[in-house]
Amino acid sequence: MDNKHYLSIDIGGTFIKYGVLDHSGNIISKNKKRTSRNIDDLLFDLSEIVEKQSEHISGIGISAPGKVDTREGVIYGGGNLTFLDNCPIVSILQDKYKIPIAVENDGKSAALAEMWLGNLQDVDDGAAIILGTGIGGGIVLNKKLRKGKHYSAGEISFMINKSEEKSDLKFHGFNASAVRMVKTIGEYLGLSDPLDGEAVFKSIISGNDFANQVFINYCDSIAELINNIQCTLELEKYVIGGGISTNKILVEGIENSFNRLRMREPLLQKSIHSPIIQATKFNNDANLYGALYNLLLDEETIDIIKNNENMGD
């Protein structure tokens, strides 16, 4: 089984990223293509990706937005890709290609990547927080990913921190959106592309007052989120990921905000254990690793691969 290769697919809002990995998580090859805007085109694109590799792979791991029923292989909601709602993606592809396939939520996939080969290795209880358009998450308890009976554990985007808001801004994932933070600063600076993260972070580092205040407020919001999870679960470590996390000042800013929060509230210092906060090991490729690990953890998949090997003996 160690010589087998697998196809990992990460369905994102902008790109479908995909790669061939071996059983140890080494990436053999990878590529990406624009995400289509309707279900028929997306399924066609996935089939095209699979067919290029189908003779050389033993299984397919998929990471997708939305709530994912990993047992039935169905995506609900679909995040920003609402056309994925109620899509039985595993059965569609499995009926066609007759190989093991597993799907997992994108935030949970990132957590699985960190559990397997990243900064949550050897951590009993931890969390991955993925900052982007919303906030993805994966909770690890007793060295296992917590999914929940209805697969909604770790959906931290929907934690409410501004109950007075009438709109979706009452939810953490909307008012503490990394994309929203970058866009707010980018528009203030008059950038031709308000979502130019590199230019936005340069303005923060250079000391622009407005940019710094928006950034601090953002870090404060994420620190409050970590505190609220910590009060409930007492985790050892939080790893912060997402494209924005490649900027070192982000994790430093969140850690500073978290420490300020505890300094302001002596009861927190006395009552609640302070966790480690650091960046994820993996950034853009995290979900490729996590999708594969989810596939390899699936007992049915393991049995099928072993049976296929025995038939070849």
mmCIF file of N, CA and C in Angstrom, residues 180-286:
data_model
loop_
_atom_site.group_PDB
_atom_site.id
_atom_site.type_symbol
_atom_site.label_atom_id
_atom_site.label_comp_id
_atom_site.label_asym_id
_atom_site.label_seq_id
_atom_site.Cartn_x
_atom_site.Cartn_y
_atom_site.Cartn_z
ATOM 1 N N ARG A 180 -12.835 40.742 4.209
ATOM 2 C CA ARG A 180 -13.505 42.016 4.518
ATOM 3 C C ARG A 180 -12.515 43.014 5.115
ATOM 4 N N MET A 181 -11.636 42.522 5.996
ATOM 5 C CA MET A 181 -10.627 43.387 6.612
ATOM 6 C C MET A 181 -9.691 43.967 5.556
ATOM 7 N N VAL A 182 -9.196 43.104 4.672
ATOM 8 C CA VAL A 182 -8.285 43.553 3.611
ATOM 9 C C VAL A 182 -8.988 44.547 2.692
ATOM 10 N N LYS A 183 -10.219 44.249 2.324
ATOM 11 C CA LYS A 183 -10.967 45.121 1.411
ATOM 12 C C LYS A 183 -11.231 46.490 2.027
ATOM 13 N N THR A 184 -11.551 46.517 3.325
ATOM 14 C CA THR A 184 -11.800 47.789 4.015
ATOM 15 C C THR A 184 -10.574 48.697 3.937
ATOM 16 N N ILE A 185 -9.404 48.119 4.202
ATOM 17 C CA ILE A 185 -8.162 48.899 4.144
ATOM 18 C C ILE A 185 -7.830 49.266 2.700
ATOM 19 N N GLY A 186 -7.982 48.310 1.792
ATOM 20 C CA GLY A 186 -7.670 48.556 0.381
ATOM 21 C C GLY A 186 -8.502 49.669 -0.221
ATOM 22 N N GLU A 187 -9.784 49.713 0.134
ATOM 23 C CA GLU A 187 -10.663 50.779 -0.374
ATOM 24 C C GLU A 187 -10.267 52.129 0.213
ATOM 25 N N TYR A 188 -9.906 52.145 1.494
ATOM 26 C CA TYR A 188 -9.466 53.395 2.129
ATOM 27 C C TYR A 188 -8.204 53.925 1.454
ATOM 28 N N LEU A 189 -7.304 53.022 1.105
ATOM 29 C CA LEU A 189 -6.043 53.426 0.473
ATOM 30 C C LEU A 189 -6.228 53.795 -0.999
ATOM 31 N N GLY A 190 -7.395 53.488 -1.551
ATOM 32 C CA GLY A 190 -7.652 53.786 -2.958
ATOM 33 C C GLY A 190 -6.913 52.871 -3.914
ATOM 34 N N LEU A 191 -6.674 51.636 -3.498
ATOM 35 C CA LEU A 191 -5.958 50.690 -4.356
ATOM 36 C C LEU A 191 -6.811 50.324 -5.568
ATOM 37 N N SER A 192 -6.171 50.130 -6.707
ATOM 38 C CA SER A 192 -6.911 49.711 -7.903
ATOM 39 C C SER A 192 -7.549 48.344 -7.678
ATOM 40 N N ASP A 193 -6.880 47.505 -6.904
ATOM 41 C CA ASP A 193 -7.446 46.231 -6.460
ATOM 42 C C ASP A 193 -7.519 46.256 -4.937
ATOM 43 N N PRO A 194 -8.702 46.532 -4.372
ATOM 44 C CA PRO A 194 -8.822 46.637 -2.914
ATOM 45 C C PRO A 194 -8.465 45.343 -2.180
ATOM 46 N N LEU A 195 -8.428 44.218 -2.899
ATOM 47 C CA LEU A 195 -8.101 42.937 -2.270
ATOM 48 C C LEU A 195 -6.622 42.567 -2.436
ATOM 49 N N ASP A 196 -5.802 43.557 -2.767
ATOM 50 C CA ASP A 196 -4.357 43.339 -2.891
ATOM 51 C C ASP A 196 -3.760 43.217 -1.487
ATOM 52 N N GLY A 197 -3.708 41.979 -0.991
ATOM 53 C CA GLY A 197 -3.252 41.740 0.375
ATOM 54 C C GLY A 197 -1.835 42.202 0.629
ATOM 55 N N GLU A 198 -0.970 42.059 -0.368
ATOM 56 C CA GLU A 198 0.430 42.474 -0.199
ATOM 57 C C GLU A 198 0.522 43.972 0.058
ATOM 58 N N ALA A 199 -0.212 44.768 -0.723
ATOM 59 C CA ALA A 199 -0.193 46.225 -0.539
ATOM 60 C C ALA A 199 -0.825 46.614 0.790
ATOM 61 N N VAL A 200 -1.887 45.921 1.165
ATOM 62 C CA VAL A 200 -2.564 46.216 2.433
ATOM 63 C C VAL A 200 -1.630 45.959 3.608
ATOM 64 N N PHE A 201 -0.936 44.827 3.601
ATOM 65 C CA PHE A 201 -0.050 44.523 4.729
ATOM 66 C C PHE A 201 1.181 45.426 4.743
ATOM 67 N N LYS A 202 1.609 45.895 3.584
ATOM 68 C CA LYS A 202 2.694 46.886 3.561
ATOM 69 C C LYS A 202 2.259 48.160 4.274
ATOM 70 N N SER A 203 0.997 48.548 4.079
ATOM 71 C CA SER A 203 0.501 49.767 4.734
ATOM 72 C C SER A 203 0.404 49.581 6.245
ATOM 73 N N ILE A 204 0.066 48.371 6.666
ATOM 74 C CA ILE A 204 0.006 48.082 8.105
ATOM 75 C C ILE A 204 1.409 48.152 8.702
ATOM 76 N N ILE A 205 2.363 47.499 8.042
ATOM 77 C CA ILE A 205 3.744 47.463 8.540
ATOM 78 C C ILE A 205 4.372 48.852 8.541
ATOM 79 N N SER A 206 4.019 49.666 7.539
ATOM 80 C CA SER A 206 4.611 51.011 7.446
ATOM 81 C C SER A 206 3.999 51.988 8.446
ATOM 82 N N GLY A 207 2.923 51.577 9.130
ATOM 83 C CA GLY A 207 2.379 52.404 10.208
ATOM 84 C C GLY A 207 1.208 53.287 9.837
ATOM 85 N N ASN A 208 0.528 53.014 8.726
ATOM 86 C CA ASN A 208 -0.670 53.782 8.381
ATOM 87 C C ASN A 208 -1.690 53.655 9.506
ATOM 88 N N ASP A 209 -2.133 54.792 10.046
ATOM 89 C CA ASP A 209 -2.992 54.789 11.232
ATOM 90 C C ASP A 209 -4.294 54.030 11.007
ATOM 91 N N PHE A 210 -4.962 54.327 9.889
ATOM 92 C CA PHE A 210 -6.247 53.670 9.616
ATOM 93 C C PHE A 210 -6.057 52.165 9.447
ATOM 94 N N ALA A 211 -5.067 51.787 8.649
ATOM 95 C CA ALA A 211 -4.807 50.365 8.398
ATOM 96 C C ALA A 211 -4.475 49.635 9.693
ATOM 97 N N ASN A 212 -3.666 50.273 10.536
ATOM 98 C CA ASN A 212 -3.288 49.648 11.802
ATOM 99 C C ASN A 212 -4.479 49.437 12.714
ATOM 100 N N GLN A 213 -5.376 50.421 12.771
ATOM 101 C CA GLN A 213 -6.530 50.299 13.658
ATOM 102 C C GLN A 213 -7.485 49.203 13.190
ATOM 103 N N VAL A 214 -7.712 49.137 11.883
ATOM 104 C CA VAL A 214 -8.571 48.074 11.340
ATOM 105 C C VAL A 214 -7.940 46.706 11.609
ATOM 106 N N PHE A 215 -6.628 46.618 11.436
ATOM 107 C CA PHE A 215 -5.908 45.364 11.671
ATOM 108 C C PHE A 215 -5.990 44.950 13.139
ATOM 109 N N ILE A 216 -5.777 45.898 14.043
ATOM 110 C CA ILE A 216 -5.848 45.588 15.479
ATOM 111 C C ILE A 216 -7.251 45.128 15.858
ATOM 112 N N ASN A 217 -8.267 45.813 15.328
ATOM 113 C CA ASN A 217 -9.650 45.412 15.616
ATOM 114 C C ASN A 217 -9.921 43.988 15.127
ATOM 115 N N TYR A 218 -9.361 43.686 13.970
ATOM 116 C CA TYR A 218 -9.528 42.336 13.416
ATOM 117 C C TYR A 218 -8.860 41.297 14.325
ATOM 118 N N CYS A 219 -7.634 41.562 14.715
ATOM 119 C CA CYS A 219 -6.912 40.638 15.601
ATOM 120 C C CYS A 219 -7.633 40.483 16.934
ATOM 121 N N ASP A 220 -8.193 41.582 17.440
ATOM 122 C CA ASP A 220 -8.964 41.519 18.687
ATOM 123 C C ASP A 220 -10.148 40.568 18.544
ATOM 124 N N SER A 221 -10.808 40.635 17.396
ATOM 125 C CA SER A 221 -11.977 39.788 17.164
ATOM 126 C C SER A 221 -11.600 38.306 17.122
ATOM 127 N N ILE A 222 -10.493 37.988 16.463
ATOM 128 C CA ILE A 222 -10.044 36.589 16.411
ATOM 129 C C ILE A 222 -9.587 36.130 17.793
ATOM 130 N N ALA A 223 -8.950 37.018 18.550
ATOM 131 C CA ALA A 223 -8.524 36.685 19.915
ATOM 132 C C ALA A 223 -9.730 36.379 20.801
ATOM 133 N N GLU A 224 -10.804 37.155 20.641
ATOM 134 C CA GLU A 224 -12.033 36.899 21.404
ATOM 135 C C GLU A 224 -12.627 35.542 21.035
ATOM 136 N N LEU A 225 -12.571 35.214 19.754
ATOM 137 C CA LEU A 225 -13.062 33.914 19.298
ATOM 138 C C LEU A 225 -12.269 32.782 19.950
ATOM 139 N N ILE A 226 -10.946 32.905 19.947
ATOM 140 C CA ILE A 226 -10.095 31.889 20.574
ATOM 141 C C ILE A 226 -10.405 31.777 22.061
ATOM 142 N N ASN A 227 -10.573 32.916 22.715
ATOM 143 C CA ASN A 227 -10.889 32.900 24.140
ATOM 144 C C ASN A 227 -12.190 32.144 24.412
ATOM 145 N N ASN A 228 -13.210 32.388 23.592
ATOM 146 C CA ASN A 228 -14.506 31.749 23.821
ATOM 147 C C ASN A 228 -14.440 30.238 23.598
ATOM 148 N N ILE A 229 -13.674 29.820 22.595
ATOM 149 C CA ILE A 229 -13.481 28.377 22.389
ATOM 150 C C ILE A 229 -12.708 27.789 23.567
ATOM 151 N N GLN A 230 -11.684 28.533 24.019
ATOM 152 C CA GLN A 230 -10.836 28.057 25.105
ATOM 153 C C GLN A 230 -11.618 27.875 26.398
ATOM 154 N N CYS A 231 -12.560 28.772 26.655
ATOM 155 C CA CYS A 231 -13.379 28.667 27.872
ATOM 156 C C CYS A 231 -14.251 27.413 27.853
ATOM 157 N N THR A 232 -14.543 26.925 26.679
ATOM 158 C CA THR A 232 -15.402 25.745 26.541
ATOM 159 C C THR A 232 -14.601 24.451 26.482
ATOM 160 N N LEU A 233 -13.463 24.450 25.786
ATOM 161 C CA LEU A 233 -12.775 23.197 25.469
ATOM 162 C C LEU A 233 -11.393 23.041 26.099
ATOM 163 N N GLU A 234 -10.783 24.124 26.554
ATOM 164 C CA GLU A 234 -9.413 24.107 27.091
ATOM 165 C C GLU A 234 -8.462 23.320 26.180
ATOM 166 N N LEU A 235 -8.151 23.917 25.059
ATOM 167 C CA LEU A 235 -7.256 23.291 24.092
ATOM 168 C C LEU A 235 -5.803 23.665 24.369
ATOM 169 N N GLU A 236 -4.890 22.836 23.891
ATOM 170 C CA GLU A 236 -3.460 23.092 24.089
ATOM 171 C C GLU A 236 -2.916 24.101 23.083
ATOM 172 N N LYS A 237 -3.417 24.021 21.852
ATOM 173 C CA LYS A 237 -2.813 24.820 20.788
ATOM 174 C C LYS A 237 -3.848 25.197 19.731
ATOM 175 N N TYR A 238 -3.702 26.427 19.211
ATOM 176 C CA TYR A 238 -4.489 26.897 18.069
ATOM 177 C C TYR A 238 -3.517 27.225 16.946
ATOM 178 N N VAL A 239 -3.770 26.684 15.763
ATOM 179 C CA VAL A 239 -2.941 27.035 14.612
ATOM 180 C C VAL A 239 -3.789 27.863 13.649
ATOM 181 N N ILE A 240 -3.203 28.955 13.171
ATOM 182 C CA ILE A 240 -3.913 29.928 12.338
ATOM 183 C C ILE A 240 -3.463 29.770 10.895
ATOM 184 N N GLY A 241 -4.419 29.553 9.992
ATOM 185 C CA GLY A 241 -4.098 29.348 8.589
ATOM 186 C C GLY A 241 -4.927 30.222 7.665
ATOM 187 N N GLY A 242 -4.861 29.909 6.378
ATOM 188 C CA GLY A 242 -5.487 30.738 5.354
ATOM 189 C C GLY A 242 -4.416 31.563 4.663
ATOM 190 N N GLY A 243 -4.704 32.033 3.463
ATOM 191 C CA GLY A 243 -3.718 32.786 2.691
ATOM 192 C C GLY A 243 -3.141 33.964 3.436
ATOM 193 N N ILE A 244 -3.965 34.614 4.241
ATOM 194 C CA ILE A 244 -3.542 35.798 4.990
ATOM 195 C C ILE A 244 -2.476 35.459 6.029
ATOM 196 N N SER A 245 -2.439 34.200 6.483
ATOM 197 C CA SER A 245 -1.538 33.816 7.578
ATOM 198 C C SER A 245 -0.081 33.755 7.153
ATOM 199 N N THR A 246 0.196 33.880 5.846
ATOM 200 C CA THR A 246 1.593 33.908 5.406
ATOM 201 C C THR A 246 2.284 35.196 5.847
ATOM 202 N N ASN A 247 1.500 36.204 6.218
ATOM 203 C CA ASN A 247 2.059 37.440 6.774
ATOM 204 C C ASN A 247 2.335 37.227 8.263
ATOM 205 N N LYS A 248 3.614 37.254 8.638
ATOM 206 C CA LYS A 248 3.998 36.915 10.012
ATOM 207 C C LYS A 248 3.337 37.804 11.049
ATOM 208 N N ILE A 249 3.048 39.055 10.664
ATOM 209 C CA ILE A 249 2.477 39.969 11.657
ATOM 210 C C ILE A 249 1.057 39.570 12.043
ATOM 211 N N LEU A 250 0.405 38.712 11.252
ATOM 212 C CA LEU A 250 -0.962 38.323 11.586
ATOM 213 C C LEU A 250 -1.008 37.507 12.866
ATOM 214 N N VAL A 251 -0.264 36.415 12.910
ATOM 215 C CA VAL A 251 -0.287 35.564 14.101
ATOM 216 C C VAL A 251 0.263 36.327 15.301
ATOM 217 N N GLU A 252 1.297 37.146 15.075
ATOM 218 C CA GLU A 252 1.820 37.987 16.161
ATOM 219 C C GLU A 252 0.738 38.930 16.670
ATOM 220 N N GLY A 253 -0.022 39.524 15.746
ATOM 221 C CA GLY A 253 -1.084 40.445 16.127
ATOM 222 C C GLY A 253 -2.181 39.763 16.920
ATOM 223 N N ILE A 254 -2.567 38.553 16.508
ATOM 224 C CA ILE A 254 -3.606 37.801 17.226
ATOM 225 C C ILE A 254 -3.111 37.418 18.616
ATOM 226 N N GLU A 255 -1.857 36.991 18.690
ATOM 227 C CA GLU A 255 -1.284 36.618 19.989
ATOM 228 C C GLU A 255 -1.220 37.833 20.915
ATOM 229 N N ASN A 256 -0.814 38.985 20.379
ATOM 230 C CA ASN A 256 -0.773 40.210 21.187
ATOM 231 C C ASN A 256 -2.164 40.591 21.678
ATOM 232 N N SER A 257 -3.159 40.482 20.802
ATOM 233 C CA SER A 257 -4.537 40.801 21.186
ATOM 234 C C SER A 257 -5.033 39.849 22.267
ATOM 235 N N PHE A 258 -4.689 38.572 22.127
ATOM 236 C CA PHE A 258 -5.105 37.576 23.119
ATOM 237 C C PHE A 258 -4.477 37.869 24.480
ATOM 238 N N ASN A 259 -3.200 38.225 24.475
ATOM 239 C CA ASN A 259 -2.516 38.544 25.734
ATOM 240 C C ASN A 259 -3.078 39.813 26.369
ATOM 241 N N ARG A 260 -3.408 40.817 25.544
ATOM 242 C CA ARG A 260 -4.019 42.043 26.082
ATOM 243 C C ARG A 260 -5.379 41.745 26.706
ATOM 244 N N LEU A 261 -6.137 40.893 26.050
ATOM 245 C CA LEU A 261 -7.447 40.512 26.580
ATOM 246 C C LEU A 261 -7.309 39.871 27.953
ATOM 247 N N ARG A 262 -6.357 38.985 28.109
ATOM 248 C CA ARG A 262 -6.150 38.320 29.403
ATOM 249 C C ARG A 262 -5.633 39.297 30.458
ATOM 250 N N MET A 263 -4.800 40.250 30.040
ATOM 251 C CA MET A 263 -4.290 41.245 30.989
ATOM 252 C C MET A 263 -5.411 42.142 31.506
ATOM 253 N N ARG A 264 -6.383 42.432 30.628
ATOM 254 C CA ARG A 264 -7.510 43.282 31.029
ATOM 255 C C ARG A 264 -8.479 42.549 31.950
ATOM 256 N N GLU A 265 -8.471 41.229 31.867
ATOM 257 C CA GLU A 265 -9.448 40.426 32.606
ATOM 258 C C GLU A 265 -8.725 39.451 33.536
ATOM 259 N N PRO A 266 -8.421 39.883 34.763
ATOM 260 C CA PRO A 266 -7.692 39.015 35.696
ATOM 261 C C PRO A 266 -8.369 37.666 35.937
ATOM 262 N N LEU A 267 -9.700 37.640 35.849
ATOM 263 C CA LEU A 267 -10.403 36.369 36.054
ATOM 264 C C LEU A 267 -10.011 35.329 35.008
ATOM 265 N N LEU A 268 -9.756 35.797 33.788
ATOM 266 C CA LEU A 268 -9.322 34.870 32.745
ATOM 267 C C LEU A 268 -7.963 34.272 33.090
ATOM 268 N N GLN A 269 -7.063 35.115 33.593
ATOM 269 C CA GLN A 269 -5.732 34.634 33.948
ATOM 270 C C GLN A 269 -5.805 33.585 35.048
ATOM 271 N N LYS A 270 -6.709 33.806 35.995
ATOM 272 C CA LYS A 270 -6.825 32.887 37.132
ATOM 273 C C LYS A 270 -7.534 31.589 36.763
ATOM 274 N N SER A 271 -8.499 31.683 35.863
ATOM 275 C CA SER A 271 -9.412 30.554 35.651
ATOM 276 C C SER A 271 -9.162 29.753 34.382
ATOM 277 N N ILE A 272 -8.630 30.402 33.338
ATOM 278 C CA ILE A 272 -8.560 29.757 32.024
ATOM 279 C C ILE A 272 -7.110 29.588 31.581
ATOM 280 N N HIS A 273 -6.761 28.357 31.238
ATOM 281 C CA HIS A 273 -5.403 28.059 30.766
ATOM 282 C C HIS A 273 -5.113 28.803 29.466
ATOM 283 N N SER A 274 -3.911 29.363 29.360
ATOM 284 C CA SER A 274 -3.515 30.085 28.147
ATOM 285 C C SER A 274 -2.878 29.113 27.150
ATOM 286 N N PRO A 275 -3.428 29.005 25.942
ATOM 287 C CA PRO A 275 -2.911 28.045 24.963
ATOM 288 C C PRO A 275 -1.768 28.622 24.127
ATOM 289 N N ILE A 276 -1.148 27.773 23.349
ATOM 290 C CA ILE A 276 -0.181 28.201 22.336
ATOM 291 C C ILE A 276 -0.953 28.658 21.098
ATOM 292 N N ILE A 277 -0.528 29.779 20.513
ATOM 293 C CA ILE A 277 -1.106 30.265 19.257
ATOM 294 C C ILE A 277 0.027 30.392 18.248
ATOM 295 N N GLN A 278 -0.081 29.711 17.125
ATOM 296 C CA GLN A 278 0.965 29.797 16.110
ATOM 297 C C GLN A 278 0.368 29.586 14.722
ATOM 298 N N ALA A 279 1.181 29.779 13.704
ATOM 299 C CA ALA A 279 0.720 29.599 12.324
ATOM 300 C C ALA A 279 0.637 28.116 11.984
ATOM 301 N N THR A 280 -0.191 27.796 11.007
ATOM 302 C CA THR A 280 -0.208 26.437 10.482
ATOM 303 C C THR A 280 1.105 26.159 9.747
ATOM 304 N N LYS A 281 1.441 24.891 9.622
ATOM 305 C CA LYS A 281 2.612 24.517 8.820
ATOM 306 C C LYS A 281 2.290 24.659 7.339
ATOM 307 N N PHE A 282 1.071 24.281 6.980
ATOM 308 C CA PHE A 282 0.670 24.290 5.573
ATOM 309 C C PHE A 282 -0.245 25.471 5.296
ATOM 310 N N ASN A 283 -0.118 26.051 4.137
ATOM 311 C CA ASN A 283 -0.990 27.161 3.746
ATOM 312 C C ASN A 283 -1.842 26.743 2.553
ATOM 313 N N ASN A 284 -1.412 27.068 1.359
ATOM 314 C CA ASN A 284 -2.235 26.806 0.178
ATOM 315 C C ASN A 284 -2.444 25.326 -0.127
ATOM 316 N N ASP A 285 -1.538 24.470 0.332
ATOM 317 C CA ASP A 285 -1.667 23.041 0.031
ATOM 318 C C ASP A 285 -2.300 22.245 1.171
ATOM 319 N N ALA A 286 -2.700 22.913 2.242
ATOM 320 C CA ALA A 286 -3.199 22.208 3.428
ATOM 321 C C ALA A 286 -4.330 21.245 3.099
#
